[in-house]
GROMACS .gro file of C-alpha atoms in nm:
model
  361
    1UNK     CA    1  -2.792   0.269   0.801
    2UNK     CA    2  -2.597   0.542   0.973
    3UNK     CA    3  -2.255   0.592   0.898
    4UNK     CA    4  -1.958   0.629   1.172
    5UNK     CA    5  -1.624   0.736   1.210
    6UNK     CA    6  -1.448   0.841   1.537
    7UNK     CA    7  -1.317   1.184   1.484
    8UNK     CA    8  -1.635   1.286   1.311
    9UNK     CA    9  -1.889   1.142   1.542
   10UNK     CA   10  -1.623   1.199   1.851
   11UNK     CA   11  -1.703   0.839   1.964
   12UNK     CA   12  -1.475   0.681   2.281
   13UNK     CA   13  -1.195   0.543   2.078
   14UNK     CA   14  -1.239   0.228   2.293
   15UNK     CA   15  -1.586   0.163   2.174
   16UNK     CA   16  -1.467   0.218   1.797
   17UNK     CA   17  -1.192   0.004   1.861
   18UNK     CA   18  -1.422  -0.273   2.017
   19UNK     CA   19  -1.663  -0.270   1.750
   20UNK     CA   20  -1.365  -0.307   1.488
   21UNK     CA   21  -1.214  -0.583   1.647
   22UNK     CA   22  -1.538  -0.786   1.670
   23UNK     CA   23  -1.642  -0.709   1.334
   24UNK     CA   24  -1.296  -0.879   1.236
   25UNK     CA   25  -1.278  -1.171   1.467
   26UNK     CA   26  -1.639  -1.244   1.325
   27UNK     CA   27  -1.565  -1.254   0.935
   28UNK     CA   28  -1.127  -1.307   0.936
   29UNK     CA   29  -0.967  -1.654   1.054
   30UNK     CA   30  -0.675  -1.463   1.235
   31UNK     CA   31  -0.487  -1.613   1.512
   32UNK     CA   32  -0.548  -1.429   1.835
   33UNK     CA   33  -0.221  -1.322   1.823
   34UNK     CA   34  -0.183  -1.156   1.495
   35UNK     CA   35  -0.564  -0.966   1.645
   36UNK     CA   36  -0.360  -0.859   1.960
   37UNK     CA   37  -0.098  -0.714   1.765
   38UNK     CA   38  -0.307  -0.568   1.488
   39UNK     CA   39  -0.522  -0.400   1.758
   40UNK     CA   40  -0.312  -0.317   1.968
   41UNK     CA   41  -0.011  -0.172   1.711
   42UNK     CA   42  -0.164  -0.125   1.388
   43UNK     CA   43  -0.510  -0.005   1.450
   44UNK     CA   44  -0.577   0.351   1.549
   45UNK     CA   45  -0.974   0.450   1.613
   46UNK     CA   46  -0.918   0.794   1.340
   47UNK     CA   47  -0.863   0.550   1.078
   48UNK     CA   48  -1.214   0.361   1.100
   49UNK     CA   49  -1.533   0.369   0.926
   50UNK     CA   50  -1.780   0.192   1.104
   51UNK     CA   51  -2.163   0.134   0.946
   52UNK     CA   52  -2.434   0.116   1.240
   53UNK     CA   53  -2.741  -0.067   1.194
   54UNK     CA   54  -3.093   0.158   1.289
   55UNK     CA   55  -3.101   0.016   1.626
   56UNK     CA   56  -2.710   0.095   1.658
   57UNK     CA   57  -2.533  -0.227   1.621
   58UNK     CA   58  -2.179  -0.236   1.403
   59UNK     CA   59  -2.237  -0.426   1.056
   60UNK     CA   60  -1.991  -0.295   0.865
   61UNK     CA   61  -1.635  -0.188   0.880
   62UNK     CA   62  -1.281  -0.021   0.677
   63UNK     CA   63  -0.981   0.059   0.801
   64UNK     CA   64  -0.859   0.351   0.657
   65UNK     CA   65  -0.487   0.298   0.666
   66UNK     CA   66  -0.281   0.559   0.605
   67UNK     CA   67   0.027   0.596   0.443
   68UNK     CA   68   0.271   0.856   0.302
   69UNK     CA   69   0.306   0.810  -0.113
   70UNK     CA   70   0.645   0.910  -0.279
   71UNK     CA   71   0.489   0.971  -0.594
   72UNK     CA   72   0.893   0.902  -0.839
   73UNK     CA   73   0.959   1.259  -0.900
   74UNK     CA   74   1.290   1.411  -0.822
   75UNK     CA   75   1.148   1.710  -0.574
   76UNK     CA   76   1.008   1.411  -0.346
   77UNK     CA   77   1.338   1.197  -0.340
   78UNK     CA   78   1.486   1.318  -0.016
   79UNK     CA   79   1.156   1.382   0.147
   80UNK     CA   80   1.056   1.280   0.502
   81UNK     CA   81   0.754   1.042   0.498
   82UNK     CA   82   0.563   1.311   0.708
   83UNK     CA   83   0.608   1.552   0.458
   84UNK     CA   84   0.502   1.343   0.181
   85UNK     CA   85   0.090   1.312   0.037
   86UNK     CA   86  -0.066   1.038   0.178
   87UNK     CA   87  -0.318   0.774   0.007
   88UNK     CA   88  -0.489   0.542   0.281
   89UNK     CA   89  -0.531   0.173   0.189
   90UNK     CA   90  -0.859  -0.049   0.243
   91UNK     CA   91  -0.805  -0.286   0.524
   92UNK     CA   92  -1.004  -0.546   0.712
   93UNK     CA   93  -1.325  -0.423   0.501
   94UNK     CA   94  -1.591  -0.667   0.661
   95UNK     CA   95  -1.994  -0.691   0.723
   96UNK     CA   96  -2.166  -0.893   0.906
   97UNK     CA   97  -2.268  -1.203   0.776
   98UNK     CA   98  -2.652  -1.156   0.806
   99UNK     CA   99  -2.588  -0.797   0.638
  100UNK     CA  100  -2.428  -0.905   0.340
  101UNK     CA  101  -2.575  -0.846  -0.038
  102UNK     CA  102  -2.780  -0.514   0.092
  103UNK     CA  103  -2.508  -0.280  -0.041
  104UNK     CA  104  -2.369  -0.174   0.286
  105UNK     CA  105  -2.048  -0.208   0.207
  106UNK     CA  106  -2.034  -0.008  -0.117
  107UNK     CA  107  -2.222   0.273   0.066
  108UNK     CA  108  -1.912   0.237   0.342
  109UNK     CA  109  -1.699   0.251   0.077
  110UNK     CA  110  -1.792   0.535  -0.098
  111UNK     CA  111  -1.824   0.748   0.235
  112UNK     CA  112  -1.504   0.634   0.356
  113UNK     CA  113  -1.327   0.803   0.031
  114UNK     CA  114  -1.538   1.067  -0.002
  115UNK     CA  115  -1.417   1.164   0.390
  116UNK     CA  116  -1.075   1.054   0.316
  117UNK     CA  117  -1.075   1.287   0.021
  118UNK     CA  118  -1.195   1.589   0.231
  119UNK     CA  119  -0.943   1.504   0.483
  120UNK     CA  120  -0.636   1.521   0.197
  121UNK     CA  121  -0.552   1.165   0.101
  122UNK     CA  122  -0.475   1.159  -0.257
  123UNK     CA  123  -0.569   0.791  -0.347
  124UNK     CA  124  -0.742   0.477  -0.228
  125UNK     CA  125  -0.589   0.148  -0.257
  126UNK     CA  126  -0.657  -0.212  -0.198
  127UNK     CA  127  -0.577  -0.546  -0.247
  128UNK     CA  128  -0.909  -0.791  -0.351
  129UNK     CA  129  -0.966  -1.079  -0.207
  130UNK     CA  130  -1.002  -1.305  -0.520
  131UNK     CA  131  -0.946  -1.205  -0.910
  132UNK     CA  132  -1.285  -1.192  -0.971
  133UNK     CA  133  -1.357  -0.897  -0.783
  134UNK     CA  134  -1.116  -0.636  -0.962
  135UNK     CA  135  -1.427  -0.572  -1.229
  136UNK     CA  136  -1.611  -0.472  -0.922
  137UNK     CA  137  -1.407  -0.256  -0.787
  138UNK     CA  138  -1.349  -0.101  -1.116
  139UNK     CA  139  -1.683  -0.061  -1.204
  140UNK     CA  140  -1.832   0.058  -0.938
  141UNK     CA  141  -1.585   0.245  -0.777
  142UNK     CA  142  -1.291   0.347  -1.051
  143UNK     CA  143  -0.969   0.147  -0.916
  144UNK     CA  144  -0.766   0.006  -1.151
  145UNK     CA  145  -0.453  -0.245  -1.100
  146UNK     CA  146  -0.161  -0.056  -1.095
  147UNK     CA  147   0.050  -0.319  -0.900
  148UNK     CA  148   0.188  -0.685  -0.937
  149UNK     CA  149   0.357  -0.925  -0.717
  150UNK     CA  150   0.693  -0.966  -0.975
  151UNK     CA  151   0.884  -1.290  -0.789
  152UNK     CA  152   1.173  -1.494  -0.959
  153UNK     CA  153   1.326  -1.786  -0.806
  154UNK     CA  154   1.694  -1.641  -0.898
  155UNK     CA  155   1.894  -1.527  -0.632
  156UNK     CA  156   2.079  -1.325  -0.872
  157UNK     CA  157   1.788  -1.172  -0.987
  158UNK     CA  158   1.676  -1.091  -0.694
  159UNK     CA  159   2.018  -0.978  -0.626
  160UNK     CA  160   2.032  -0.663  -0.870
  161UNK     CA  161   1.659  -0.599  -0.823
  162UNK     CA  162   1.716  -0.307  -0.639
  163UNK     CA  163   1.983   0.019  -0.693
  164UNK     CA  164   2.244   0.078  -0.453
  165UNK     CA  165   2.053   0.203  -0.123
  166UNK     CA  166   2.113   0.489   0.118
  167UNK     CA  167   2.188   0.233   0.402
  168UNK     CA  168   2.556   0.143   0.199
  169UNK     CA  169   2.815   0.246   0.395
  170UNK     CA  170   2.621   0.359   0.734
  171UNK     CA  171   2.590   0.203   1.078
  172UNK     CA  172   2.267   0.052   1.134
  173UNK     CA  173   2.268  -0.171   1.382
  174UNK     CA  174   1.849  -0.193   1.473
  175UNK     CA  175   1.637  -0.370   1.208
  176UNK     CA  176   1.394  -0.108   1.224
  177UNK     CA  177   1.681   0.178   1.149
  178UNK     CA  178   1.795   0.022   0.857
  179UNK     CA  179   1.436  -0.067   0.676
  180UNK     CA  180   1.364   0.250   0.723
  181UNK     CA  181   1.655   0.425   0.604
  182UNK     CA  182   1.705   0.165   0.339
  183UNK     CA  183   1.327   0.251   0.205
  184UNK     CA  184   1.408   0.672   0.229
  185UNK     CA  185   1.691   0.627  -0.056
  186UNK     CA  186   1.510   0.461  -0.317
  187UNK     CA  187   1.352   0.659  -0.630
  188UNK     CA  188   1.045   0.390  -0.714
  189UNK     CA  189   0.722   0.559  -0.661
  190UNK     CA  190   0.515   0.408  -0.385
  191UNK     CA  191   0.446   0.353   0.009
  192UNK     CA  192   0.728   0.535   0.239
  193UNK     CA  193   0.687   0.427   0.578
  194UNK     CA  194   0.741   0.600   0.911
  195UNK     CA  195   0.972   0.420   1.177
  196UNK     CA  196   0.649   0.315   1.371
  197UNK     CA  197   0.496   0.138   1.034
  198UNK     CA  198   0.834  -0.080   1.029
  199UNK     CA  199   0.881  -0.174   1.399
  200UNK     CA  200   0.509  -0.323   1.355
  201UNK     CA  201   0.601  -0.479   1.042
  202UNK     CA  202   0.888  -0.647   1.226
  203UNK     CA  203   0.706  -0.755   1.522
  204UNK     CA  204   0.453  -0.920   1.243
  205UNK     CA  205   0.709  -1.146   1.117
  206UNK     CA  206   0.870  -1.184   1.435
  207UNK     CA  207   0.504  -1.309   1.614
  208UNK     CA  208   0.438  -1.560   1.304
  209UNK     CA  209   0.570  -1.897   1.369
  210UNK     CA  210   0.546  -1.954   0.979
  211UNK     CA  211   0.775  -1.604   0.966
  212UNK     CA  212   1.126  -1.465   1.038
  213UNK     CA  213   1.390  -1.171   1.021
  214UNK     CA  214   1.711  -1.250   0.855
  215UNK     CA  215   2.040  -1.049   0.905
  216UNK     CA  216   2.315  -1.010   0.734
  217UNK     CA  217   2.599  -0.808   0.991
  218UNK     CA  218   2.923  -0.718   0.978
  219UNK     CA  219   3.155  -0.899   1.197
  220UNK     CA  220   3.353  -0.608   1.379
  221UNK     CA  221   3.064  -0.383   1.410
  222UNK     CA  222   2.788  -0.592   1.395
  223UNK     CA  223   2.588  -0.312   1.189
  224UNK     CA  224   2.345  -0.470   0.935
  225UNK     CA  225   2.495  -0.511   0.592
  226UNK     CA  226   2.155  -0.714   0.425
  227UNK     CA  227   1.816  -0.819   0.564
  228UNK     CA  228   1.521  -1.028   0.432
  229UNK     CA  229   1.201  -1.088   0.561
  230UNK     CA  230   1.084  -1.439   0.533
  231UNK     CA  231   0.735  -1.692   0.517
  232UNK     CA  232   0.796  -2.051   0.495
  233UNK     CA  233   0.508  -2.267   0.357
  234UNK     CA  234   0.457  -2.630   0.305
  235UNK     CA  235   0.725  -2.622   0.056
  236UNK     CA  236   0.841  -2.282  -0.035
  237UNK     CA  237   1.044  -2.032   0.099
  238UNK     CA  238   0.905  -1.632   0.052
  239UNK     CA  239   1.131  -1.388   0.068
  240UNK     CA  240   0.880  -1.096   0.045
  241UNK     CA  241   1.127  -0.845   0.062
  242UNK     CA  242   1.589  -0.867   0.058
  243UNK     CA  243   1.767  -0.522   0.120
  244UNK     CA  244   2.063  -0.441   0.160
  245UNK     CA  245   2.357  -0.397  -0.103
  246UNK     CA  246   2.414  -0.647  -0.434
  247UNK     CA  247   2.673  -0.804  -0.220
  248UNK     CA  248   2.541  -0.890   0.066
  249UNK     CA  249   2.187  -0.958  -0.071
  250UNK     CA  250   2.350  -1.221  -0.259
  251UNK     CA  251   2.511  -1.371   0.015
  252UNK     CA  252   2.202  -1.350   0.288
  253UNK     CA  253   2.012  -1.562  -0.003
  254UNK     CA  254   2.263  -1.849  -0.028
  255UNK     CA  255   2.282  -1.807   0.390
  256UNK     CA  256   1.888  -1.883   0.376
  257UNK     CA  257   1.887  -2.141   0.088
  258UNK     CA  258   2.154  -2.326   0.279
  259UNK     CA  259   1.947  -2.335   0.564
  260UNK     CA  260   1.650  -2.457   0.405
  261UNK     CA  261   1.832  -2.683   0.150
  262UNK     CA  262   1.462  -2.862   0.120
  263UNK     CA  263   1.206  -2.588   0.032
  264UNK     CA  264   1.174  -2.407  -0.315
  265UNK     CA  265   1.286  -2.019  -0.282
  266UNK     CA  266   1.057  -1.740  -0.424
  267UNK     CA  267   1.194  -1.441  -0.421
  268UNK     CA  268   0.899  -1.109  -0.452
  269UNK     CA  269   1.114  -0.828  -0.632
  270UNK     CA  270   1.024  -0.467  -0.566
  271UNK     CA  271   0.976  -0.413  -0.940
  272UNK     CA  272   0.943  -0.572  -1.261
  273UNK     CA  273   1.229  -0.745  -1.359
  274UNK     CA  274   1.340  -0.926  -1.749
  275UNK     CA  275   1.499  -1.208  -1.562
  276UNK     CA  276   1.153  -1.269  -1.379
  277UNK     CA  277   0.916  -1.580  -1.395
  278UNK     CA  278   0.583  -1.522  -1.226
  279UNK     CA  279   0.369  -1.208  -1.223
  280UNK     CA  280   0.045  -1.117  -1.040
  281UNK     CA  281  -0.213  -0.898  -1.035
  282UNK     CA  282  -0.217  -0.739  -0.673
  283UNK     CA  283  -0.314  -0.384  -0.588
  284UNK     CA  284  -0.536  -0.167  -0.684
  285UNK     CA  285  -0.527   0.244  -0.725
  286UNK     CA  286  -0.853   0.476  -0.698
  287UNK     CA  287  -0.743   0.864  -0.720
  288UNK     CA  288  -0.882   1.080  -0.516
  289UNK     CA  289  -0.682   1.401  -0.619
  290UNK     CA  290  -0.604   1.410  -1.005
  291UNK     CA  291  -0.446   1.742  -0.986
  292UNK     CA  292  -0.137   1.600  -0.780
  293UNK     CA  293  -0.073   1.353  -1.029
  294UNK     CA  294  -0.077   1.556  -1.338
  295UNK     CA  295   0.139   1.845  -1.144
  296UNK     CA  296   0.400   1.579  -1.068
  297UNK     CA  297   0.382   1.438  -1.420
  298UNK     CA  298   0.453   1.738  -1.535
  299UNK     CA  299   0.772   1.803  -1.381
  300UNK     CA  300   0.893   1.470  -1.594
  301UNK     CA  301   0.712   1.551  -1.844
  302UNK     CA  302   0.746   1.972  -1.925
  303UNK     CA  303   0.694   1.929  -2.329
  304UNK     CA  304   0.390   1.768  -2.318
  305UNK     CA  305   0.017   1.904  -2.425
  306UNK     CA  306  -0.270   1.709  -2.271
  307UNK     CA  307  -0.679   1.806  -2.277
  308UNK     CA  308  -0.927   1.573  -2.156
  309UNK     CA  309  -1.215   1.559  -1.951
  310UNK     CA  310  -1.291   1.373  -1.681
  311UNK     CA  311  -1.625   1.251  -1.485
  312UNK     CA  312  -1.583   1.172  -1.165
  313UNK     CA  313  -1.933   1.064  -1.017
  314UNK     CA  314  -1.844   0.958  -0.611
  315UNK     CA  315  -1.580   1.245  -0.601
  316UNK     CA  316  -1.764   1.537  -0.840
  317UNK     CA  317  -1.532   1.784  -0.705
  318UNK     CA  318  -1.277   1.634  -0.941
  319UNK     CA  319  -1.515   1.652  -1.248
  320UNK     CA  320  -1.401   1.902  -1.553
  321UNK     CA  321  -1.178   2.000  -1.807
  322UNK     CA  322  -0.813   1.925  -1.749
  323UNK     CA  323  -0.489   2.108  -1.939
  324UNK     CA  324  -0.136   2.052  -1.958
  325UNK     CA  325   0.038   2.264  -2.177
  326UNK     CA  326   0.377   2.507  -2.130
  327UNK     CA  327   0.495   2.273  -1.816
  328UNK     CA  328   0.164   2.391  -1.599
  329UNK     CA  329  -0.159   2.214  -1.494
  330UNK     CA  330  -0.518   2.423  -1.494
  331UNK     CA  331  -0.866   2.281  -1.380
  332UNK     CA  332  -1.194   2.389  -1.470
  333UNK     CA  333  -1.463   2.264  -1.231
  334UNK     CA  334  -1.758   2.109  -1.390
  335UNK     CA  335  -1.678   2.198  -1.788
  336UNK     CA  336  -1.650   1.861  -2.024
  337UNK     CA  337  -1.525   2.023  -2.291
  338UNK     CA  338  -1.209   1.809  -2.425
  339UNK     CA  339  -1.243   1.408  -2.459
  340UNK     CA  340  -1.365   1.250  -2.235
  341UNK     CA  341  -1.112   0.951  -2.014
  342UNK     CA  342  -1.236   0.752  -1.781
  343UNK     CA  343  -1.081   0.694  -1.426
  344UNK     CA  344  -0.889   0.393  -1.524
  345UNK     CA  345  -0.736   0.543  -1.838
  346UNK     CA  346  -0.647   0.823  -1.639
  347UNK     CA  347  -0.410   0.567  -1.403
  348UNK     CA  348  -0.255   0.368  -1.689
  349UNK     CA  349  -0.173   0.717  -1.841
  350UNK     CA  350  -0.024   0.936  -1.572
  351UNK     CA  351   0.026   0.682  -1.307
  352UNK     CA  352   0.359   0.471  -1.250
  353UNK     CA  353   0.345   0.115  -1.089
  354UNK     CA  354   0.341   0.159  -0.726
  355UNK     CA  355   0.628  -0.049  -0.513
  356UNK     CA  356   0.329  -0.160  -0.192
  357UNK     CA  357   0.474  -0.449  -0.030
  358UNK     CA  358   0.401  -0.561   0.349
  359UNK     CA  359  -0.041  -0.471   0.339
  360UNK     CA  360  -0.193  -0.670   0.507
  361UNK     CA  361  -0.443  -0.879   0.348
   0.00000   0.00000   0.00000
């Protein structure tokens, strides 16, 4: 098997981009549509790993995509996404039907974040297909779950689920200007998206017959005041995601229950909430740089003295001893010395639960 990925290799971008999209429209049920826009918005060639059979035919594929990572500390609160660490998440990971069960894909895998690593990302993430593969993943690979899908079918939950936003009291008219700017002002560790990463987003919902955009604006200006992005099932209404102030969250909900007086509303909060009623296992974390962690763990954290040691067996760069003591972080390469924590204690110890919302699965 020979491994592939465009800016290593320097393959045309076209051909990568070919081979991706055939790979996908072989194994995924996707509407041509949602494969137009994917390929044609969401998909850049840099982002692929590709796995090419001896007589060079694509068998396997991940794509690698990136995104900036507010990791909840108060030095990254006003940052811009671009100057933010990014983790990449594990999309459209595929292989050819008569190629399954030979291990191709955990060899893809573990080239795709040892490469990633090199290149700076600090942590793989994904969301498995079914339940029953999060042992695999942890086993074989380290992830962990570090996120749930919290939903409540309480508008007033929903309601107070988030704190007052940036976007209160400015004039965003555009959708896009007023996701993104809404998403820049929160402090919950997790994805920060550029501009680009929304408009696609939007276009997503906006493309899906079974999906919509709802506004909230104000009269006189007719700047945006509340937003929600919507699915509508069989029965059910998803809101997979309400901004906007307390206020006007409130009163965009009763706008779309009205409107849908027939269908149950589910409401996805961005967080754990008391007044909750369903919670699901959803994404899973894999770091790829523990030192970034631990240095912003530290800065919430100053009085605390930690040793362990870690073994990190696809990434060895990241085996040793690690120290936290007197609010600063040392490394030494290779050493076990101290007690010995595995990759998934590490992210239920030092690792918040991510907000990542909108991947597509």
């Amino acid at each position: 098997m020979i491994l592939s990925q465009g800016q290593i290799n320097q393959l045309n971008p076209d051909r990568i981009r070919e081979e991706a999209q055939e790979l996908w429209e072989l194994c995924f049920e996707d509407s041509p549509e949602f494969i137009a826009f994917y390929f044609g918005k969401v998909f850049k060639p840099e982002e692929a790993y590709i796995a090419h059979s001896a007589d060079g035919q694509a068998i396997a594929h991940i794509h690698a995509k990136r995104y900036p990572f507010s990791l909840g500390t108060p030095r990254q609160a006003n940052l811009e996404p671009s100057a933010l660490p990014q983790g990449f998440y594990v999309s459209g990971a595929c292989t050819r039907p008569e190629h399954r069960g030979q291990g191709i894909m955990r060899d893809l895998m573990i080239h795709t974040m040892q490469a990633e690593a090199m290149q700076g990302r600090i942590l793989a993430f994904l969301i498995p297909a079914d339940n029953e593969l999060r042992s695999y993943y942890k086993k074989h690979f380290g992830f962990m779950t570090n996120n749930y899908l919290h939903s409540t079918n309480s508008p007033e939950s929903a309601s107070l689920d988030y704190e007052a936003d940036s976007s209160q009291g400015s004039a965003y008219s555009s959708v896009v200007d007023f996701l993104y700017h809404t998403e820049q002002g929160k402090a919950q560790a997790g994805i920060r998206r550029e501009r680009a990463d929304w408009a696609n987003i939007c276009t997503e919902y906006e493309i899906s017959p079974q999906a919509s955009i709802e506004v909230y604006r104000e009269e006189a200006s007719e700047n945006i005041l509340a937003c929600a992005l919507i699915r509508l099932t069989e029965r059910t209404i998803f809101v997979d995601g309400i901004f906007g102030t307390p206020t006007y969250r409130r009163r965009l909900l009763q706008r779309v229950q009205s409107a849908y007086p027939q269908y149950e509303l589910r409401i996805v909060l961005s967080q754990a909430s008391s007044e909750q009623n369903q919670t699901t296992p959803r994404a899973m974390i894999r770091p790829l740089r523990f030192d970034i962690f631990l240095l912003e763990y530290q800065l919430l954290y100053p009085n605390e003295e930690i040793k362990f040691s870690l073994l990190d067996e696809i990434l060895p760069q990241n085996t040793g001893d690690y120290c936290i003591t007197q609010g600063e972080v040392s490394f030494t390469a290779g050493k076990t010395e101290y007690p010995q924590m595995s990759i998934p204690e590490f992210v239920t110890r030092f690792i918040p639960e991510y907000e990542m919302r909108f991947l597509h699965e």
